[in-house]
Amino acid sequence: MEGMDHLAHERNKTEFDVDAMKIVWAGSRHAFELSDRMARLVASDPAFRKDDRTRLGRKGILRLTEEEAGQLRNFVDEPSFTDLHWGMFVPAIKGQGTDEQQQKWLPLAYKMQIIGCYAQTELGHGSNVQGLETTATFDPDTDEFVIHSPTLTSSKWWPGGLGKISTHAIVYARLITNGQEHGVHGFIVQLRSLDDHMPLPGITIGDIGMKFGNGAYNTMDNGVLKFDHIRIPRNQMLMRVLQVTREGKCVQSNVPRQLIYGTMVFVRQTIVADASTALSRAVCIATRYSAVRRQFGSQDGGMETQVIDYKTQQSRLFPLLASAYAFRFVGEWLKWLYMDVTQRLQAKDFSTLPEAHACTAGLKSLTTTATADAIEECRKLCGGHGYLCASGLPELFAVYVPACTYEGDNVVLLLQVARFLMKTDLLHCCCDVQRAEDWLKPGVVLEAFEARSARMCVACAKNLSKFENPEDGFAELSADLVEAAVAHCQLIVVSKFIDKLQQDIPGKGVKQQLQNLCYIYVVNLVHKYLGDFLSTGCITPKQASLANDQLRSLYSQIRPNAIALVDAFNYTDHYLGSVLGRSDGNVYPKLYEEAWKDPLNDSVVPDGYHEYVHPMLKQQLRNARL
Amino acid sequence: MEGMDHLAHERNKTEFDVDAMKIVWAGSRHAFELSDRMARLVASDPAFRKDDRTRLGRKGILRLTEEEAGQLRNFVDEPSFTDLHWGMFVPAIKGQGTDEQQQKWLPLAYKMQIIGCYAQTELGHGSNVQGLETTATFDPDTDEFVIHSPTLTSSKWWPGGLGKISTHAIVYARLITNGQEHGVHGFIVQLRSLDDHMPLPGITIGDIGMKFGNGAYNTMDNGVLKFDHIRIPRNQMLMRVLQVTREGKCVQSNVPRQLIYGTMVFVRQTIVADASTALSRAVCIATRYSAVRRQFGSQDGGMETQVIDYKTQQSRLFPLLASAYAFRFVGEWLKWLYMDVTQRLQAKDFSTLPEAHACTAGLKSLTTTATADAIEECRKLCGGHGYLCASGLPELFAVYVPACTYEGDNVVLLLQVARFLMKTDLLHCCCDVQRAEDWLKPGVVLEAFEARSARMCVACAKNLSKFENPEDGFAELSADLVEAAVAHCQLIVVSKFIDKLQQDIPGKGVKQQLQNLCYIYVVNLVHKYLGDFLSTGCITPKQASLANDQLRSLYSQIRPNAIALVDAFNYTDHYLGSVLGRSDGNVYPKLYEEAWKDPLNDSVVPDGYHEYVHPMLKQQLRNARL
Ligand SMILES: Cc1cc2nc3c(=O)[nH]c(=O)nc-3n(C[C@H](O)[C@H](O)[C@H](O)COP(=O)(O)OP(=O)(O)OC[C@H]3O[C@@H](n4cnc5c(N)ncnc54)[C@H](O)[C@@H]3O)c2cc1C
Ligand SMILES: Cc1cc2nc3c(=O)[nH]c(=O)nc-3n(C[C@H](O)[C@H](O)[C@H](O)COP(=O)(O)OP(=O)(O)OC[C@H]3O[C@@H](n4cnc5c(N)ncnc54)[C@H](O)[C@@H]3O)c2cc1C
Ligand SMILES: [Ca+2]
């Protein structure tokens, strides 16, 4: 069995050039080659072993992180304190620090002579950053800030890397000078001694405890932090935008505040890209296993039906496959948008920033919610075996879901999009579908999605206008507004996917497959959000029923290419970390092998048998049931 | 802070008699008093401690089970091998064993002198029971059956209690006598020595490894089992329905096969009841925390807004609260249905069995899917803190989700309902909503739900009729059929909730609250499945928009009673196992306290600091990033 490809019969059905698709997925030949080489390297090195993660205790889990610290970060497939060091600590200094501050701190951070985290959220405040309670009071006598946690709820809570590892933090606190408040700002604070790693006097630090899953996010030391009047020099406030003078006066610099939004656009754009990665990974596992798994339908002793051939399985799985591609392409576009905004900012053109900001916020929300749901659906698509950690899906879900919460709670973000939409002008149009095939016309589809989004906005705007106070209206109608925001974000994803299809895409059959995926994504949304489309009169019930017909036909067209389409993600078995998703489809023997590794199987007779089980069987235990 | 009720201001708003509601929820005063007494007992006994479960390794987790074995099972809040002993092993003998078999085996099982499990599923077959590969070949020479696992995929896989504890199993295997196959039947097989617990010769047993979550289902020893030609006496085949004679002839008994369905109806009815328990538990946590959590909206230094007052929070939370009640009442009805069917069966009246069977299958699917999704939504409703194990929600999700898979994969079950529906006669009608208040009329609502369900069925039937071979049609249209099945099951839940309201319900304001909950459940479904209602022409877009208005008004009405409505579940803090869901609302200090219990906080400087972190900071590590 070893070495044999149990999915060869599937791969033989492929109607397109998989290698060409791999390049489309990766974004470029160069990106493909780089990541392919790295992935193979990592897969072959025992230092990156991860199959035993769910069986380790909390201490064992965190230890792994440290071991791998200096190594190829991208391929260490787990959250780690270095994420926040590189992903938030360094960018915060870059974005909010003055030139001198950058010169002083960045080299230390780059060489990891200090390790930093990003300490914004508190026990009592997350979404509402302006409500943070930690104070930074300027003391003109000593030219220092006094950082203090005045209440229990002001304890910093959640920062990744804080609990056990970081030596420094960017701490967000309310600035107070001369008895006056000046809003929330960032401060560089040393937390631990660089000699013995002990917290400095007046600082209490700990880990906030276990999170969802076995391994999952528990490789990260999310932490708690309390300050008892800690003093830092004045020049450790990040002063690019606002400066505090020797006398304690606040002076606005000439750097526009909006620059800070740029960092947010950057981080969220990364999250959209990650969504497509996590989703494609889950889809890869579920698709391969659905082709391996057979259940029912055996006629006269022949093979049973592969579950991937059941229409219900297809109608659950293929839209997720299509979404993986859709999110990939909208992620590419966001990356471009970020670069465009950055260039404009440098040229002092802030005109596109509000839209870019709303776009990334909305797409962060849309793609992470969809991905979290999709991973769980993929787990269910694997039946009972999906519930085993060996399937890789439980941990993938557990490690992924906080993306719906961090960097902006998804509902709060949609409300921001809605606010932006209510300021925009809206247009009207109507749907022109007469036959099922008409659902495959880009113009027709775009019109329907534009009309739906626009009309939902208009309806909200109309209802809003009935309120005397617009804020009351916004609050009262916020559930409807969120739905309008979702419709808007889906329109973006759809239009970017359609844009992608206008490009020149080499490789036999590659474009045809992408076209099918695009319309599966589109028509499935029409079906799933049918209420929106019908109630706004964008389509008719007849057109809805044609959409359904078209969807079935698209599923049949994608079916023979399903395995090849997930092969195109080019994930190694090591990266997937799933017995069910093995590239060779050799699921059952490997599942069987895997079971014996559980610590419970160290002994045939379980620990505790003599104390508890034996006496019960021999009726020496008094309180057996009955 | 200790002893203070941080939710008193919420409880003061209550508009109904909570004690009376507690009795409605429990089902009767007697049921309330019993469970109340038990819950308090358990909460006060250290033997039932469960707060450290997520921090224990796999061995520590299973150990708990054994320790608590003989004790108050219902309040041991975790899966345990005794579940299968009492829930499947004993009922299987009762349902499928002959009188003699029952006389021999039941007393042993009742006294737990033997411990049994239910070994049906194999590595290769779950949903398709008829495809099981284990064989039971009759050997007339010795009057024995030879139980054998002919392939790797025929290994039993998943049975709870099998891995480490059970001494016996009901093993399902293909019966072969005189070279002929006679379908799949159950056999009582001894697995382990009653003296030293070693597996008997020819038997391989192990645990199948870690499952989703930290604690969760890992308290259960789901197992793997292989037979190498194991011999058991002929009288250990369960022969109530089919007998094998001394000569190896198969003789159908006069007991109707349908009796076996009765057991299935029983088990699934329990699962529906459990759904409402799990859902109410999650809702209780999310509701209380939403009243404690404040974020944004502070005006001139006053308190911030409780997040439960945001309409988006309400539109996500309150339908789940309503569902908890809806599932409770449909569960009560199912229990009645089961007793009714049982009585009829005894009187040889099989007329209601197919409908009862379809009903329970559909409701098992509907309620478990909705509950799994709802628990995760409740977790998200708690923002970042919901991601901590201390919230109780991650583990509740992880332990609950397999209910969507075991006792019948939820999609496979819906397909069975659809099959039943396609055999039924259908009726027509039309919706009569003119003002938002009309959505509160039972007759109007029922008509809309009946029409939607009926028309979706009719549409499916019409499309089916276009296929020459009905089986091909069923396969091709199965995604639509599943949607029709869901519509049918929702109709059942809605109509049972409305029935409940026709009863006499004592207690000030209790009925009013139940009415509000019922219509939140109903109108939210209309909103969520709007596409169904509109595309079948059951309601108009205008009526849909009135439904939305009504929903908002219902949310406002339920809001002041939200905390009291979850208090009515009467869950102890011990049972909830959630810092966020504490009855006194004293969340923050307790969350803070809880963090310090993580093993990582045993030492201030983490293990591994000297090996990994210190050398990196001091630049003695070569391959730091950059
Ligand atoms: C794994 C993980 C890692 C993290 N890492 C870091 C880190 O490194 N550094 C750091 O500083 N923080 C970190 N955080 C914290 C994270 O940024 C916050 O949890 C996040 O911003 C959400 O805020 P919250 O928890 O206060 O949610 P809340 O705002 O309390 O949300 C609770 C509920 O209220 C609702 N709600 C809140 N406000 C509104 C509103 N105005 N209108 C309608 N509904 C509303 C939300 O939708 C949600 O349903 C991390 C969190 C997690 C889970
Ligand atoms: C926690 C847990 C405890 C369990 N305990 C026990 C136990 O004590 N004893 C025991 O014997 N078993 C037990 N099981 C096994 C359980 O009963 C099976 O996993 C369950 O019946 C589902 O079957 P499966 O795993 O074969 O799923 P599959 O049938 O392989 O499902 C895979 C996918 O195929 C789809 N599919 C399958 N057939 C069809 C079809 N005809 N049409 C359309 N789609 C289809 C499903 O919808 C699903 O998406 C347990 C399982 C779990 C997770
Ligand atoms: Ca690691």
PDB file of C-alpha atoms in Angstrom, chain A residues 240-387:
ATOM      1  CA  ARG A 240       5.184  60.481  15.741  1.00  0.00           C
ATOM      2  CA  VAL A 241       1.709  62.022  15.807  1.00  0.00           C
ATOM      3  CA  LEU A 242       1.515  63.723  19.182  1.00  0.00           C
ATOM      4  CA  GLN A 243       4.464  64.985  21.197  1.00  0.00           C
ATOM      5  CA  VAL A 244       4.704  65.689  24.902  1.00  0.00           C
ATOM      6  CA  THR A 245       7.273  68.386  25.631  1.00  0.00           C
ATOM      7  CA  ARG A 246       9.648  68.604  28.603  1.00  0.00           C
ATOM      8  CA  GLU A 247       7.028  70.846  30.235  1.00  0.00           C
ATOM      9  CA  GLY A 248       4.245  68.359  29.649  1.00  0.00           C
ATOM     10  CA  LYS A 249       2.578  70.201  26.818  1.00  0.00           C
ATOM     11  CA  CYS A 250       0.927  68.240  24.010  1.00  0.00           C
ATOM     12  CA  VAL A 251       1.949  69.251  20.507  1.00  0.00           C
ATOM     13  CA  GLN A 252       0.368  67.775  17.418  1.00  0.00           C
ATOM     14  CA  SER A 253       3.049  66.935  14.825  1.00  0.00           C
ATOM     15  CA  ASN A 254       2.597  67.659  11.140  1.00  0.00           C
ATOM     16  CA  VAL A 255       2.257  63.929  10.394  1.00  0.00           C
ATOM     17  CA  PRO A 256      -1.369  63.225   9.510  1.00  0.00           C
ATOM     18  CA  ARG A 257      -3.193  60.869  11.900  1.00  0.00           C
ATOM     19  CA  GLN A 258      -4.572  58.881   8.976  1.00  0.00           C
ATOM     20  CA  LEU A 259      -1.170  57.289   8.504  1.00  0.00           C
ATOM     21  CA  ILE A 260      -2.051  55.024  11.389  1.00  0.00           C
ATOM     22  CA  TYR A 261      -4.992  53.579   9.478  1.00  0.00           C
ATOM     23  CA  GLY A 262      -2.500  52.386   6.910  1.00  0.00           C
ATOM     24  CA  THR A 263      -1.135  49.859   9.411  1.00  0.00           C
ATOM     25  CA  MET A 264      -4.652  48.585  10.093  1.00  0.00           C
ATOM     26  CA  VAL A 265      -5.296  48.142   6.385  1.00  0.00           C
ATOM     27  CA  PHE A 266      -2.042  46.211   6.196  1.00  0.00           C
ATOM     28  CA  VAL A 267      -2.789  43.849   9.081  1.00  0.00           C
ATOM     29  CA  ARG A 268      -6.335  43.122   7.947  1.00  0.00           C
ATOM     30  CA  GLN A 269      -5.247  42.487   4.400  1.00  0.00           C
ATOM     31  CA  THR A 270      -2.940  39.787   5.798  1.00  0.00           C
ATOM     32  CA  ILE A 271      -5.890  38.281   7.634  1.00  0.00           C
ATOM     33  CA  VAL A 272      -7.882  38.008   4.400  1.00  0.00           C
ATOM     34  CA  ALA A 273      -4.962  36.197   2.783  1.00  0.00           C
ATOM     35  CA  ASP A 274      -4.759  33.874   5.796  1.00  0.00           C
ATOM     36  CA  ALA A 275      -8.474  33.128   5.507  1.00  0.00           C
ATOM     37  CA  SER A 276      -7.988  31.700   2.063  1.00  0.00           C
ATOM     38  CA  THR A 277      -5.069  29.622   3.343  1.00  0.00           C
ATOM     39  CA  ALA A 278      -6.996  28.142   6.258  1.00  0.00           C
ATOM     40  CA  LEU A 279     -10.074  27.548   4.142  1.00  0.00           C
ATOM     41  CA  SER A 280      -8.181  25.890   1.312  1.00  0.00           C
ATOM     42  CA  ARG A 281      -6.474  23.654   3.806  1.00  0.00           C
ATOM     43  CA  ALA A 282      -9.765  22.437   5.278  1.00  0.00           C
ATOM     44  CA  VAL A 283     -11.275  22.038   1.818  1.00  0.00           C
ATOM     45  CA  CYS A 284      -8.261  20.054   0.675  1.00  0.00           C
ATOM     46  CA  ILE A 285      -8.747  17.593   3.542  1.00  0.00           C
ATOM     47  CA  ALA A 286     -12.504  17.264   3.083  1.00  0.00           C
ATOM     48  CA  THR A 287     -12.298  16.914  -0.692  1.00  0.00           C
ATOM     49  CA  ARG A 288      -9.667  14.205  -0.662  1.00  0.00           C
ATOM     50  CA  TYR A 289     -11.376  12.270   2.105  1.00  0.00           C
ATOM     51  CA  SER A 290     -14.737  12.578   0.324  1.00  0.00           C
ATOM     52  CA  ALA A 291     -13.136  10.892  -2.663  1.00  0.00           C
ATOM     53  CA  VAL A 292     -11.644   8.135  -0.478  1.00  0.00           C
ATOM     54  CA  ARG A 293     -14.731   7.559   1.657  1.00  0.00           C
ATOM     55  CA  ARG A 294     -17.334   5.242   0.177  1.00  0.00           C
ATOM     56  CA  GLN A 295     -20.699   4.650   1.728  1.00  0.00           C
ATOM     57  CA  PHE A 296     -23.865   2.991   0.353  1.00  0.00           C
ATOM     58  CA  GLY A 297     -24.842   2.367  -3.228  1.00  0.00           C
ATOM     59  CA  SER A 298     -22.915  -0.822  -3.847  1.00  0.00           C
ATOM     60  CA  GLN A 299     -24.634  -2.817  -6.565  1.00  0.00           C
ATOM     61  CA  ASP A 300     -24.025  -6.557  -6.878  1.00  0.00           C
ATOM     62  CA  GLY A 301     -20.962  -6.556  -4.675  1.00  0.00           C
ATOM     63  CA  GLY A 302     -19.201  -3.724  -6.508  1.00  0.00           C
ATOM     64  CA  MET A 303     -17.592  -0.716  -4.891  1.00  0.00           C
ATOM     65  CA  GLU A 304     -19.786   1.637  -2.904  1.00  0.00           C
ATOM     66  CA  THR A 305     -20.376   5.244  -3.966  1.00  0.00           C
ATOM     67  CA  GLN A 306     -17.653   7.783  -3.157  1.00  0.00           C
ATOM     68  CA  VAL A 307     -19.383  10.257  -0.869  1.00  0.00           C
ATOM     69  CA  ILE A 308     -18.116  13.107  -3.052  1.00  0.00           C
ATOM     70  CA  ASP A 309     -20.606  11.896  -5.661  1.00  0.00           C
ATOM     71  CA  TYR A 310     -23.612  12.614  -3.458  1.00  0.00           C
ATOM     72  CA  LYS A 311     -25.247  15.879  -4.491  1.00  0.00           C
ATOM     73  CA  THR A 312     -25.723  16.948  -0.888  1.00  0.00           C
ATOM     74  CA  GLN A 313     -21.999  16.473  -0.289  1.00  0.00           C
ATOM     75  CA  GLN A 314     -21.255  18.516  -3.420  1.00  0.00           C
ATOM     76  CA  SER A 315     -23.653  21.279  -2.507  1.00  0.00           C
ATOM     77  CA  ARG A 316     -21.918  21.631   0.860  1.00  0.00           C
ATOM     78  CA  LEU A 317     -18.333  21.171  -0.312  1.00  0.00           C
ATOM     79  CA  PHE A 318     -17.966  22.808  -3.714  1.00  0.00           C
ATOM     80  CA  PRO A 319     -19.091  26.283  -2.656  1.00  0.00           C
ATOM     81  CA  LEU A 320     -16.349  26.141  -0.026  1.00  0.00           C
ATOM     82  CA  LEU A 321     -13.809  25.131  -2.638  1.00  0.00           C
ATOM     83  CA  ALA A 322     -14.997  28.054  -4.747  1.00  0.00           C
ATOM     84  CA  SER A 323     -14.761  30.379  -1.741  1.00  0.00           C
ATOM     85  CA  ALA A 324     -11.139  29.388  -1.148  1.00  0.00           C
ATOM     86  CA  TYR A 325     -10.314  30.605  -4.651  1.00  0.00           C
ATOM     87  CA  ALA A 326     -12.561  33.654  -4.341  1.00  0.00           C
ATOM     88  CA  PHE A 327     -10.865  34.748  -1.125  1.00  0.00           C
ATOM     89  CA  ARG A 328      -7.474  34.112  -2.627  1.00  0.00           C
ATOM     90  CA  PHE A 329      -8.149  36.550  -5.442  1.00  0.00           C
ATOM     91  CA  VAL A 330      -9.822  39.215  -3.375  1.00  0.00           C
ATOM     92  CA  GLY A 331      -6.800  38.936  -1.064  1.00  0.00           C
ATOM     93  CA  GLU A 332      -4.488  39.593  -3.989  1.00  0.00           C
ATOM     94  CA  TRP A 333      -6.528  42.626  -4.878  1.00  0.00           C
ATOM     95  CA  LEU A 334      -6.409  43.914  -1.282  1.00  0.00           C
ATOM     96  CA  LYS A 335      -2.652  43.608  -1.315  1.00  0.00           C
ATOM     97  CA  TRP A 336      -2.592  45.763  -4.404  1.00  0.00           C
ATOM     98  CA  LEU A 337      -5.008  48.207  -2.755  1.00  0.00           C
ATOM     99  CA  TYR A 338      -2.736  48.493   0.269  1.00  0.00           C
ATOM    100  CA  MET A 339       0.265  49.307  -1.890  1.00  0.00           C
ATOM    101  CA  ASP A 340      -1.762  51.824  -3.838  1.00  0.00           C
ATOM    102  CA  VAL A 341      -2.985  53.512  -0.656  1.00  0.00           C
ATOM    103  CA  THR A 342       0.541  53.588   0.756  1.00  0.00           C
ATOM    104  CA  GLN A 343       1.884  55.305  -2.337  1.00  0.00           C
ATOM    105  CA  ARG A 344      -0.945  57.802  -2.273  1.00  0.00           C
ATOM    106  CA  LEU A 345      -0.378  58.502   1.422  1.00  0.00           C
ATOM    107  CA  GLN A 346       3.251  59.263   0.732  1.00  0.00           C
ATOM    108  CA  ALA A 347       2.049  61.736  -1.884  1.00  0.00           C
ATOM    109  CA  LYS A 348      -0.380  63.153   0.714  1.00  0.00           C
ATOM    110  CA  ASP A 349      -3.400  61.881  -1.228  1.00  0.00           C
ATOM    111  CA  PHE A 350      -5.859  60.632   1.408  1.00  0.00           C
ATOM    112  CA  SER A 351      -8.824  60.406  -0.937  1.00  0.00           C
ATOM    113  CA  THR A 352      -9.010  56.603  -1.178  1.00  0.00           C
ATOM    114  CA  LEU A 353      -8.269  55.867   2.465  1.00  0.00           C
ATOM    115  CA  PRO A 354     -11.862  55.778   3.788  1.00  0.00           C
ATOM    116  CA  GLU A 355     -12.959  53.338   1.102  1.00  0.00           C
ATOM    117  CA  ALA A 356      -9.855  51.179   1.515  1.00  0.00           C
ATOM    118  CA  HIS A 357     -10.394  51.174   5.238  1.00  0.00           C
ATOM    119  CA  ALA A 358     -14.049  50.147   4.911  1.00  0.00           C
ATOM    120  CA  CYS A 359     -13.164  47.548   2.284  1.00  0.00           C
ATOM    121  CA  THR A 360     -10.540  45.804   4.358  1.00  0.00           C
ATOM    122  CA  ALA A 361     -12.664  45.941   7.501  1.00  0.00           C
ATOM    123  CA  GLY A 362     -15.616  44.404   5.677  1.00  0.00           C
ATOM    124  CA  LEU A 363     -13.587  41.776   3.880  1.00  0.00           C
ATOM    125  CA  LYS A 364     -11.765  40.832   7.073  1.00  0.00           C
ATOM    126  CA  SER A 365     -15.158  40.217   8.647  1.00  0.00           C
ATOM    127  CA  LEU A 366     -16.706  38.420   5.691  1.00  0.00           C
ATOM    128  CA  THR A 367     -13.808  36.086   4.961  1.00  0.00           C
ATOM    129  CA  THR A 368     -13.009  35.115   8.552  1.00  0.00           C
ATOM    130  CA  THR A 369     -16.641  34.372   9.420  1.00  0.00           C
ATOM    131  CA  ALA A 370     -17.053  32.321   6.259  1.00  0.00           C
ATOM    132  CA  THR A 371     -13.789  30.484   6.854  1.00  0.00           C
ATOM    133  CA  ALA A 372     -14.545  29.578  10.464  1.00  0.00           C
ATOM    134  CA  ASP A 373     -17.938  28.188   9.439  1.00  0.00           C
ATOM    135  CA  ALA A 374     -16.404  26.401   6.493  1.00  0.00           C
ATOM    136  CA  ILE A 375     -13.742  24.602   8.518  1.00  0.00           C
ATOM    137  CA  GLU A 376     -16.427  23.206  10.798  1.00  0.00           C
ATOM    138  CA  GLU A 377     -18.532  22.205   7.792  1.00  0.00           C
ATOM    139  CA  CYS A 378     -15.510  20.426   6.326  1.00  0.00           C
ATOM    140  CA  ARG A 379     -15.153  18.549   9.600  1.00  0.00           C
ATOM    141  CA  LYS A 380     -18.772  17.455   9.405  1.00  0.00           C
ATOM    142  CA  LEU A 381     -18.293  16.471   5.780  1.00  0.00           C
ATOM    143  CA  CYS A 382     -15.781  13.904   7.040  1.00  0.00           C
ATOM    144  CA  GLY A 383     -18.410  12.158   9.195  1.00  0.00           C
ATOM    145  CA  GLY A 384     -17.254  10.559  12.442  1.00  0.00           C
ATOM    146  CA  HIS A 385     -13.571  10.488  11.525  1.00  0.00           C
ATOM    147  CA  GLY A 386     -13.547  14.274  11.185  1.00  0.00           C
ATOM    148  CA  TYR A 387     -14.002  14.438  14.955  1.00  0.00           C
TER     149      TYR A 387
END
